[in-house]
PDB file of C-alpha atoms in Angstrom:
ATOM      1  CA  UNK X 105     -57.051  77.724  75.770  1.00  0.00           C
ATOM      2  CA  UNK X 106     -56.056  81.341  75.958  1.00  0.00           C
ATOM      3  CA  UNK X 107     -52.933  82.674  75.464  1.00  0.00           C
ATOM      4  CA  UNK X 108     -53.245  85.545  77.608  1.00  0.00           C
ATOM      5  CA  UNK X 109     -54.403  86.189  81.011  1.00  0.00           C
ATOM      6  CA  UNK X 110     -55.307  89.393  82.245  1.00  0.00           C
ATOM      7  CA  UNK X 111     -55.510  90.239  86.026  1.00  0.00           C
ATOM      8  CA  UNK X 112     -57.038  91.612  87.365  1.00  0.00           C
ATOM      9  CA  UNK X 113     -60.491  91.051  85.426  1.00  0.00           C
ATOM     10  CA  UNK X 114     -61.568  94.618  86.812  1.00  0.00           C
ATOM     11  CA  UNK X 115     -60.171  97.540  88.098  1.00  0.00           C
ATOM     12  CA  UNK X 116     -61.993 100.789  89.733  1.00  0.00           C
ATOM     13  CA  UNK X 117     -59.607 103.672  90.612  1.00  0.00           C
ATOM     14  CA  UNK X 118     -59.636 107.505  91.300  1.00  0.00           C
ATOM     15  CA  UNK X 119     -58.352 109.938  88.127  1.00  0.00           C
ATOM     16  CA  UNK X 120     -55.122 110.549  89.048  1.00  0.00           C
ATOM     17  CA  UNK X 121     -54.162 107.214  90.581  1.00  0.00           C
ATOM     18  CA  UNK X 122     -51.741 105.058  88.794  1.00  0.00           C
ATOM     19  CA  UNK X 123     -53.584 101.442  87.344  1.00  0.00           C
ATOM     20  CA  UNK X 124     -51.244  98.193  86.807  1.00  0.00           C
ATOM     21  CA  UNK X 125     -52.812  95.304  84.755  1.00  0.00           C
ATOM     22  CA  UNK X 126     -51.055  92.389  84.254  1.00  0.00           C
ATOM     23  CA  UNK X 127     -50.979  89.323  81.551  1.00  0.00           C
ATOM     24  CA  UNK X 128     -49.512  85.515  81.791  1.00  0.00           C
ATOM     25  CA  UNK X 129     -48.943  83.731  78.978  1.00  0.00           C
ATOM     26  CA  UNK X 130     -48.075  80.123  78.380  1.00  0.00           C
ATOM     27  CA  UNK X 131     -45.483  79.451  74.917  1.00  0.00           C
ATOM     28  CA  UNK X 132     -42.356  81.669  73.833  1.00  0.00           C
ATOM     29  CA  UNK X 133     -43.473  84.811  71.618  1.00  0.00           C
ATOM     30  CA  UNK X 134     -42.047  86.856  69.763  1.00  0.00           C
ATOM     31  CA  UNK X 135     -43.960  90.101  70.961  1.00  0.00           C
ATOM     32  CA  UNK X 136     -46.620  90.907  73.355  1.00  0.00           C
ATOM     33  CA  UNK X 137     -49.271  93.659  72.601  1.00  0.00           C
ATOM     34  CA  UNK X 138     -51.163  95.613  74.401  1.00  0.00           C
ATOM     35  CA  UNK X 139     -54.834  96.967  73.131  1.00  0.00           C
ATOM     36  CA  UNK X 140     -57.588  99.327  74.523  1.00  0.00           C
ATOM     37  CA  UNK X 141     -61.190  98.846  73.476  1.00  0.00           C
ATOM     38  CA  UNK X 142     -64.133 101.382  74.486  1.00  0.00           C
ATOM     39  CA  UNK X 143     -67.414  99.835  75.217  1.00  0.00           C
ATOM     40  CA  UNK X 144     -68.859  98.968  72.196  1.00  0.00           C
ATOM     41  CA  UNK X 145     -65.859  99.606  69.726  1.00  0.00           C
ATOM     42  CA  UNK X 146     -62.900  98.079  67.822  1.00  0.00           C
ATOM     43  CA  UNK X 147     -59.790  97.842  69.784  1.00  0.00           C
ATOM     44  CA  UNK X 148     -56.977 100.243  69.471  1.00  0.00           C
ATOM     45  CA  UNK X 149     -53.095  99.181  69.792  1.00  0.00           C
ATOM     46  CA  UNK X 150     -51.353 100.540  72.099  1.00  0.00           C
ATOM     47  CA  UNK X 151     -47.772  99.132  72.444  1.00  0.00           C
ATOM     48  CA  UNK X 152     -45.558  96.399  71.221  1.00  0.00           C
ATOM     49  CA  UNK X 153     -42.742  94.663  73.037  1.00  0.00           C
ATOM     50  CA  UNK X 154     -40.537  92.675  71.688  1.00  0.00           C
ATOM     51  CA  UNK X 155     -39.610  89.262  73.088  1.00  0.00           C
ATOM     52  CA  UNK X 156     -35.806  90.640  73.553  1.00  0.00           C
ATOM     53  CA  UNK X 157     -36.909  93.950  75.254  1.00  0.00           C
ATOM     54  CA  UNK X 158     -37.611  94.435  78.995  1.00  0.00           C
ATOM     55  CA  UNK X 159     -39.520  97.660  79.029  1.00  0.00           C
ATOM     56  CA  UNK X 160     -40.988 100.098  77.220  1.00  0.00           C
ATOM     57  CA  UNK X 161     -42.537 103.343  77.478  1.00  0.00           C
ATOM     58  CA  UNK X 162     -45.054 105.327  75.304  1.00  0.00           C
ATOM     59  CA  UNK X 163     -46.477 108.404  77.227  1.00  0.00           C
ATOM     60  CA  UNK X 164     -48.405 108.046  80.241  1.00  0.00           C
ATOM     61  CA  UNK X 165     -47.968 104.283  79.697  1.00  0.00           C
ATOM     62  CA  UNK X 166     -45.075 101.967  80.843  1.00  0.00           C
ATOM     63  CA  UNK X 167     -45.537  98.233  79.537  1.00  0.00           C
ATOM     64  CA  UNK X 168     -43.170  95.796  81.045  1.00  0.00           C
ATOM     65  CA  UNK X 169     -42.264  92.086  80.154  1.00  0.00           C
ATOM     66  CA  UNK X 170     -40.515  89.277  81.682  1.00  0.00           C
ATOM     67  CA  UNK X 171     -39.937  86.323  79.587  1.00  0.00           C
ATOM     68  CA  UNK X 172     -39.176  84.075  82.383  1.00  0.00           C
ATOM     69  CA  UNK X 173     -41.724  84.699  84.249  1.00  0.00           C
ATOM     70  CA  UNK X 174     -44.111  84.671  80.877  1.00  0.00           C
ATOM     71  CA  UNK X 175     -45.616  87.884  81.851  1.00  0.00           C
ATOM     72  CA  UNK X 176     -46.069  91.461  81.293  1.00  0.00           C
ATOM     73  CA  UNK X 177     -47.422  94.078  83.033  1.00  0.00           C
ATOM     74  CA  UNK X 178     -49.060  97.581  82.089  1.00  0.00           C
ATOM     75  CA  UNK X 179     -49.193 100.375  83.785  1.00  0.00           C
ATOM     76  CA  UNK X 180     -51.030 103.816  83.115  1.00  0.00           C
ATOM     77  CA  UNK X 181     -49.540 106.230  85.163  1.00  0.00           C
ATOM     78  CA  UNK X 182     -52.204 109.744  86.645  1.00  0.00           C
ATOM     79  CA  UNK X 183     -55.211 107.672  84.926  1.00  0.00           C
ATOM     80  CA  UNK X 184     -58.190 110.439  83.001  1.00  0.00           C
ATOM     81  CA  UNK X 185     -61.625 109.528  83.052  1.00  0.00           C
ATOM     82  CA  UNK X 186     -61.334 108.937  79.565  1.00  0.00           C
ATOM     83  CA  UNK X 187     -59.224 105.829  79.917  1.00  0.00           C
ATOM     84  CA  UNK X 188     -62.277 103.795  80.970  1.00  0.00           C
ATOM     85  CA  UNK X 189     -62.236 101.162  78.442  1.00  0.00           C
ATOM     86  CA  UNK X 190     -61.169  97.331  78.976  1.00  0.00           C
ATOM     87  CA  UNK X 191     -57.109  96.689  77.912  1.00  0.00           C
ATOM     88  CA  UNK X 192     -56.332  93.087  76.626  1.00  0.00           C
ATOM     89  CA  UNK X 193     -53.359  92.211  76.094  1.00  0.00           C
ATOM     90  CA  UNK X 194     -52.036  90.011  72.479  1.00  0.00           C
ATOM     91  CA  UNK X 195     -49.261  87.282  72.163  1.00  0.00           C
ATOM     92  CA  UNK X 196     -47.696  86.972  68.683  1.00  0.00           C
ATOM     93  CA  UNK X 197     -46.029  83.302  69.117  1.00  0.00           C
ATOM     94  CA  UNK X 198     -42.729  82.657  67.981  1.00  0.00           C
ATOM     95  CA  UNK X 199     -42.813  80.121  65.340  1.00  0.00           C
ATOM     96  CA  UNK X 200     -39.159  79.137  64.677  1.00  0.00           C
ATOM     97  CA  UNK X 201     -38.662  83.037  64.406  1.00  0.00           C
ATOM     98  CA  UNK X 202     -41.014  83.782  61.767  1.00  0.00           C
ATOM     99  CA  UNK X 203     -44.141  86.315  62.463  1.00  0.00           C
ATOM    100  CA  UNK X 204     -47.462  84.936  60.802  1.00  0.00           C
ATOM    101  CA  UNK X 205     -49.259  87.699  62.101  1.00  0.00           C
ATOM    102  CA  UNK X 206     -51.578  85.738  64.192  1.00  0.00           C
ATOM    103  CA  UNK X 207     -52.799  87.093  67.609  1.00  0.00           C
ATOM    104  CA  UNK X 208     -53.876  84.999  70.898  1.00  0.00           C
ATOM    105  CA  UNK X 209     -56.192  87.845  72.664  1.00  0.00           C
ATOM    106  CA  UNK X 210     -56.200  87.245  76.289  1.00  0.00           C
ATOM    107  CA  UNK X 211     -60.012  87.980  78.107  1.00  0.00           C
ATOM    108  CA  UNK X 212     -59.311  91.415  79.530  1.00  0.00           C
ATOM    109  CA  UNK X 213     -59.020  94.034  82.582  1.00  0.00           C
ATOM    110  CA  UNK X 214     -62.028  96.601  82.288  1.00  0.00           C
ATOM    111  CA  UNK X 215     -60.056  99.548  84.091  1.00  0.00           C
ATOM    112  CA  UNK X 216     -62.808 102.317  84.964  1.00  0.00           C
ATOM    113  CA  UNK X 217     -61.520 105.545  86.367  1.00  0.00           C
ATOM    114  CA  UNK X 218     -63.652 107.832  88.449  1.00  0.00           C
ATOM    115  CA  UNK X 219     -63.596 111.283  87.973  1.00  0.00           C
TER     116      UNK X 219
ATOM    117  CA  UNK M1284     -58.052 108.869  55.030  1.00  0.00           C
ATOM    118  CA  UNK M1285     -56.859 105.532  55.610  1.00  0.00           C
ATOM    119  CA  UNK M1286     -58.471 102.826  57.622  1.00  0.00           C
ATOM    120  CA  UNK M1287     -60.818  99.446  58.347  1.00  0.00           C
ATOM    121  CA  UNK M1288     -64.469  99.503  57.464  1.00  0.00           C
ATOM    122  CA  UNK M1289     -67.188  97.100  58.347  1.00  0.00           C
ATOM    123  CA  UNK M1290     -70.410  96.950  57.883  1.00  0.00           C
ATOM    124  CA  UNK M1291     -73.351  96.948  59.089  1.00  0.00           C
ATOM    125  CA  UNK M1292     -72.952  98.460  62.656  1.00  0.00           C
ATOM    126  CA  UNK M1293     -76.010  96.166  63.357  1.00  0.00           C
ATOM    127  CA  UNK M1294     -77.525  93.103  61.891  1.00  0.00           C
ATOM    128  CA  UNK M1295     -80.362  91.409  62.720  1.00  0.00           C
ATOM    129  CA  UNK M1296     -81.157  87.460  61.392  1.00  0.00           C
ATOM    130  CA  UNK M1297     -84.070  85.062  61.868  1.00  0.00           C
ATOM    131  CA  UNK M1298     -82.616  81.264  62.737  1.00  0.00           C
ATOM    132  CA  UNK M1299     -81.807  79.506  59.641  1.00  0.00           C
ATOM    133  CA  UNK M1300     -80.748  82.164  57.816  1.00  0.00           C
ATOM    134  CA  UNK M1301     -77.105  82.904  56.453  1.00  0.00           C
ATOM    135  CA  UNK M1302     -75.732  86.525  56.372  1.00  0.00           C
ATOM    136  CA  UNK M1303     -72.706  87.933  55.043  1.00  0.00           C
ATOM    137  CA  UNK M1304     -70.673  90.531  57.252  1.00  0.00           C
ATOM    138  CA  UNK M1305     -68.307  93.126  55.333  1.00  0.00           C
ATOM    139  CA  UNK M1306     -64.755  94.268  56.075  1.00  0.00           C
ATOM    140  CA  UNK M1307     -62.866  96.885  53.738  1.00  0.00           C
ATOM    141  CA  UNK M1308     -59.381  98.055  54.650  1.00  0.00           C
ATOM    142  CA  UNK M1309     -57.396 100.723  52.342  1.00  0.00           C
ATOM    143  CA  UNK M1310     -54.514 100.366  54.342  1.00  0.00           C
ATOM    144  CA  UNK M1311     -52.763  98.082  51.693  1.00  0.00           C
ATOM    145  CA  UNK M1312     -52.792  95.356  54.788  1.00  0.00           C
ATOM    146  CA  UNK M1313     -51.557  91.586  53.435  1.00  0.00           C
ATOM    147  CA  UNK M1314     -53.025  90.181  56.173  1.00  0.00           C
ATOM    148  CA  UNK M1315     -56.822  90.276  57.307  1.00  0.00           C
ATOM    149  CA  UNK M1316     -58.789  88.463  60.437  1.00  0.00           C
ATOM    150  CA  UNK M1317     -61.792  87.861  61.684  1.00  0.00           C
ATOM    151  CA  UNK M1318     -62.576  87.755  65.504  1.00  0.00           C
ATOM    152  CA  UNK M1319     -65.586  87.040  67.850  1.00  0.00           C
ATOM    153  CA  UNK M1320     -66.161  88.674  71.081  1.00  0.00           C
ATOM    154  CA  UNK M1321     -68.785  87.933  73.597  1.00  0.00           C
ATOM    155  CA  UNK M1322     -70.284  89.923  76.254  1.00  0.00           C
ATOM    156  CA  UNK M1323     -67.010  89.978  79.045  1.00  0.00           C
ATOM    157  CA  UNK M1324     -64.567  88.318  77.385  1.00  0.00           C
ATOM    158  CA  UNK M1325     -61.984  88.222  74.295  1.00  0.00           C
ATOM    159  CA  UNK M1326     -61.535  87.769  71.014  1.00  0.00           C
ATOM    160  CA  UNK M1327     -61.498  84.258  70.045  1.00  0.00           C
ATOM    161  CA  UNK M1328     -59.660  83.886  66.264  1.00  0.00           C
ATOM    162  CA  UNK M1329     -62.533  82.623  63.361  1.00  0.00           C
ATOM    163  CA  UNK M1330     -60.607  82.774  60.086  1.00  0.00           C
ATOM    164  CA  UNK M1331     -57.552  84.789  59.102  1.00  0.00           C
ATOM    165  CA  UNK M1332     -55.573  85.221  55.584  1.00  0.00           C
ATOM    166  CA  UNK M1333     -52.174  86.405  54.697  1.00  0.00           C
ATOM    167  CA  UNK M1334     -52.324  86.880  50.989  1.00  0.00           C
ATOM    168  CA  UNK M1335     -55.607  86.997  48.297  1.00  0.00           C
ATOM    169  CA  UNK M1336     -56.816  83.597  47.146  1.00  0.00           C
ATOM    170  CA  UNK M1337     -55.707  82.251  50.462  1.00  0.00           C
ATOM    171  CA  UNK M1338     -57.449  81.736  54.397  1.00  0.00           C
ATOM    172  CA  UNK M1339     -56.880  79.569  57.345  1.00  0.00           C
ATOM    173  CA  UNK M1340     -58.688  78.621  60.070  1.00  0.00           C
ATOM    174  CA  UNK M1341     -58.579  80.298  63.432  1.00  0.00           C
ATOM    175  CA  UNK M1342     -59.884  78.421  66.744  1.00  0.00           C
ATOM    176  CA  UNK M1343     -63.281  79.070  66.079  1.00  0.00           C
ATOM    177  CA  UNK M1344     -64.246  78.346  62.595  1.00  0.00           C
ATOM    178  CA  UNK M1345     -67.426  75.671  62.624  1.00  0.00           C
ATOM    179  CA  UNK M1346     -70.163  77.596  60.868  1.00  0.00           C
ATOM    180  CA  UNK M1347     -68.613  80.366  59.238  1.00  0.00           C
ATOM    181  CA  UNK M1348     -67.045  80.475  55.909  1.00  0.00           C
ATOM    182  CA  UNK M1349     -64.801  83.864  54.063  1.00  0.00           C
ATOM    183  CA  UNK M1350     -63.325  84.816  50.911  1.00  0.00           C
ATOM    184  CA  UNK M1351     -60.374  86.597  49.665  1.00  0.00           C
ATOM    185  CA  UNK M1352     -60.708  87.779  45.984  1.00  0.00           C
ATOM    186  CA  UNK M1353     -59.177  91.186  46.419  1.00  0.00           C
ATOM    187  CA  UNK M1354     -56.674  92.507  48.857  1.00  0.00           C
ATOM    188  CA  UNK M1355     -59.050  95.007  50.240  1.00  0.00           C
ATOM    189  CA  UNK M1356     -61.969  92.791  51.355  1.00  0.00           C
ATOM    190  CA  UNK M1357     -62.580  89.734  53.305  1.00  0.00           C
ATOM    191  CA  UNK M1358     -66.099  88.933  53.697  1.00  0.00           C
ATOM    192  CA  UNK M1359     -67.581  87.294  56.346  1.00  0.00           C
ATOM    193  CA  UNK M1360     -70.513  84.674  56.222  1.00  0.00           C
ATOM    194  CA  UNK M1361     -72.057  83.621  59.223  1.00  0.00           C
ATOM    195  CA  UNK M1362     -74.159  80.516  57.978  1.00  0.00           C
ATOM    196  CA  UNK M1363     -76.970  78.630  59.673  1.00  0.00           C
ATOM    197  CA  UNK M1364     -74.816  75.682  60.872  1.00  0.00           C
ATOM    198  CA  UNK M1365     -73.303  78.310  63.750  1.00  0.00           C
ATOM    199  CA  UNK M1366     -75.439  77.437  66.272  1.00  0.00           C
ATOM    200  CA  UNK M1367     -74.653  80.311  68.919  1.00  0.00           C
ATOM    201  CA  UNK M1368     -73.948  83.459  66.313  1.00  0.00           C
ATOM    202  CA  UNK M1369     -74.885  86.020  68.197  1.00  0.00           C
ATOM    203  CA  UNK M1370     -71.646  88.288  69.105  1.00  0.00           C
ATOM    204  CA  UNK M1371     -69.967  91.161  68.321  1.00  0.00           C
ATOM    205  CA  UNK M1372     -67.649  90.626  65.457  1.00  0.00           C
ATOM    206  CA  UNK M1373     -64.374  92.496  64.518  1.00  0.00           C
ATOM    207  CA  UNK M1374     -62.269  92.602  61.373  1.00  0.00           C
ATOM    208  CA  UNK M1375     -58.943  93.115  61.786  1.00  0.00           C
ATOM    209  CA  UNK M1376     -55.461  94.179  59.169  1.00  0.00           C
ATOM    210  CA  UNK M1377     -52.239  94.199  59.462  1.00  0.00           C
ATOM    211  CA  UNK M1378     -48.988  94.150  57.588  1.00  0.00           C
ATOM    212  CA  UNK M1379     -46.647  91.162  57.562  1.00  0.00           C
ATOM    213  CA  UNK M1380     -42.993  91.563  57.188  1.00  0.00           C
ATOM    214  CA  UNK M1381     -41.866  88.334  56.733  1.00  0.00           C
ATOM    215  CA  UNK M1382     -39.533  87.801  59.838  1.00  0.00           C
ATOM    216  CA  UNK M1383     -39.813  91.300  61.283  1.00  0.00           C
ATOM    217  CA  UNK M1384     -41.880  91.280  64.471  1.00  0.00           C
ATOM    218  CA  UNK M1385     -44.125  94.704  63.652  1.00  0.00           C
ATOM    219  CA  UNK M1386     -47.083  93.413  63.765  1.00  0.00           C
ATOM    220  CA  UNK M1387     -49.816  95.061  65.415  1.00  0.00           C
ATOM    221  CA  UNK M1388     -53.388  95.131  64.224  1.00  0.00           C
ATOM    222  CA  UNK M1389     -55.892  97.669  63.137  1.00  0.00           C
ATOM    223  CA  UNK M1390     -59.026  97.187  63.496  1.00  0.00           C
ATOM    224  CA  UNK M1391     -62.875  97.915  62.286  1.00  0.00           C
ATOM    225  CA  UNK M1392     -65.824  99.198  64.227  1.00  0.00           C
ATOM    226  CA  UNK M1393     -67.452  95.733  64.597  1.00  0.00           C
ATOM    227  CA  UNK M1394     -70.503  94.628  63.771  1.00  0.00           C
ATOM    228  CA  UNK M1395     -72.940  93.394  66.013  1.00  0.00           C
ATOM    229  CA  UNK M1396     -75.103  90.156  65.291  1.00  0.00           C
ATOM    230  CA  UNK M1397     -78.376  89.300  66.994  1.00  0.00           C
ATOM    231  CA  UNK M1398     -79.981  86.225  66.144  1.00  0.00           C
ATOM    232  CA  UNK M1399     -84.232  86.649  66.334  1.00  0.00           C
TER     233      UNK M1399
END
């Protein structure tokens, strides 16, 4: 079953608006990632947070992550045209602390933004 | 200029037929993956390997086989015992720090298979 679960599965806004996509997960991690992919393309990271942080900022986005509630939330803040693409977000598990590297990809938000 | 090749962009295969998929990374990545992605959805895990010599099965790995002989390639064979191959089909790198938690992935272009 998947890790990750993105919601909502699509999301149509205005350029300029702010768009909030959010992920559940199911076991402890040790970071969630975030990932962009244009139609068509490889995916591109975005932003890690660790299991121990809260939030965390990069730009124009603001990723946050609440291990309680096993979920995280993205948000791009005055969206561009050209962040049409779909956004999954990645669970790294935590495996009595050690990293193997290996990603559970969650099905994805396609976010388009109208200009 | 550093990065993750694959190749071909597209790839076209008659039923029955095997075909290998290739991934290059000069990034001097340990670790290399393979994922499958069809139309709406995510990337489902096929085989993965930390270290040359070595690979491990992802979720996904009935009909495909890899290899790992060098650091910088991890081929991809997509043999005729898959019986639904046609997806797109990433290769992914990254670098693995023992317990350190950096680690995000880079990934190729993808190549897209379509089964005739």
């Amino acid at each position: 079953s998947q890790q990750g679960e993105e919601d909502p599965q699509a999301l149509s806004i205005q350029e300029g608006e702010n768009a909030t996509m959010n992920c559940s997960y199911k076991t402890s991690i040790n970071n969630l990632q975030w990932y962009r992919q244009n139609s068509g393309r490889g995916l591109v990271h975005l932003i890690l947070i660790r299991s121990n942080e809260r939030e965390k900022h990069s730009g124009r986005l603001r990723v946050t992550l609440d291990t309680s509630k096993k979920s995280s939330s993205l948000l791009i803040t005055a969206s561009r045209a050209a962040d049409t693409a779909s956004y999954f977000c990645a669970t790294d598990p935590n495996a009595g602390g050690t990293s193997y590297g290996k990603l559970t990809f969650g099905q994805g938000t396609i976010l388009t933004v109208h200009p | 200029d550093g990065g993750i090749t694959q190749s071909p962009k597209y790839l076209f295969r008659k039923e029955g037929q095997n075909v290998t998929l290739s991934c290059e990374q000069n990034l001097n990545h340990d670790a290399m993956y393979w994922y499958r992605q069809d139309p709406g959805q995510g990337l489902r895990l096929i085989y993965y390997s930390q270290i040359v010599n070595d690979f491990q099965k992802g979720d996904i790995a009935e009909g495909y086989s890899v290899s790992r002989e060098k650091k910088e390639s991890f081929p991809l064979t997509v043999t005729s015992a898959q019986k639904n191959p046609t997806a797109f089909y990433l290769c992914a790198s990254s670098m693995i720090l023992g317990t350190s938690v950096r680690n995000e992935q880079f990934f190729g272009p993808g190549t897209r298979l379509t089964v005739l």
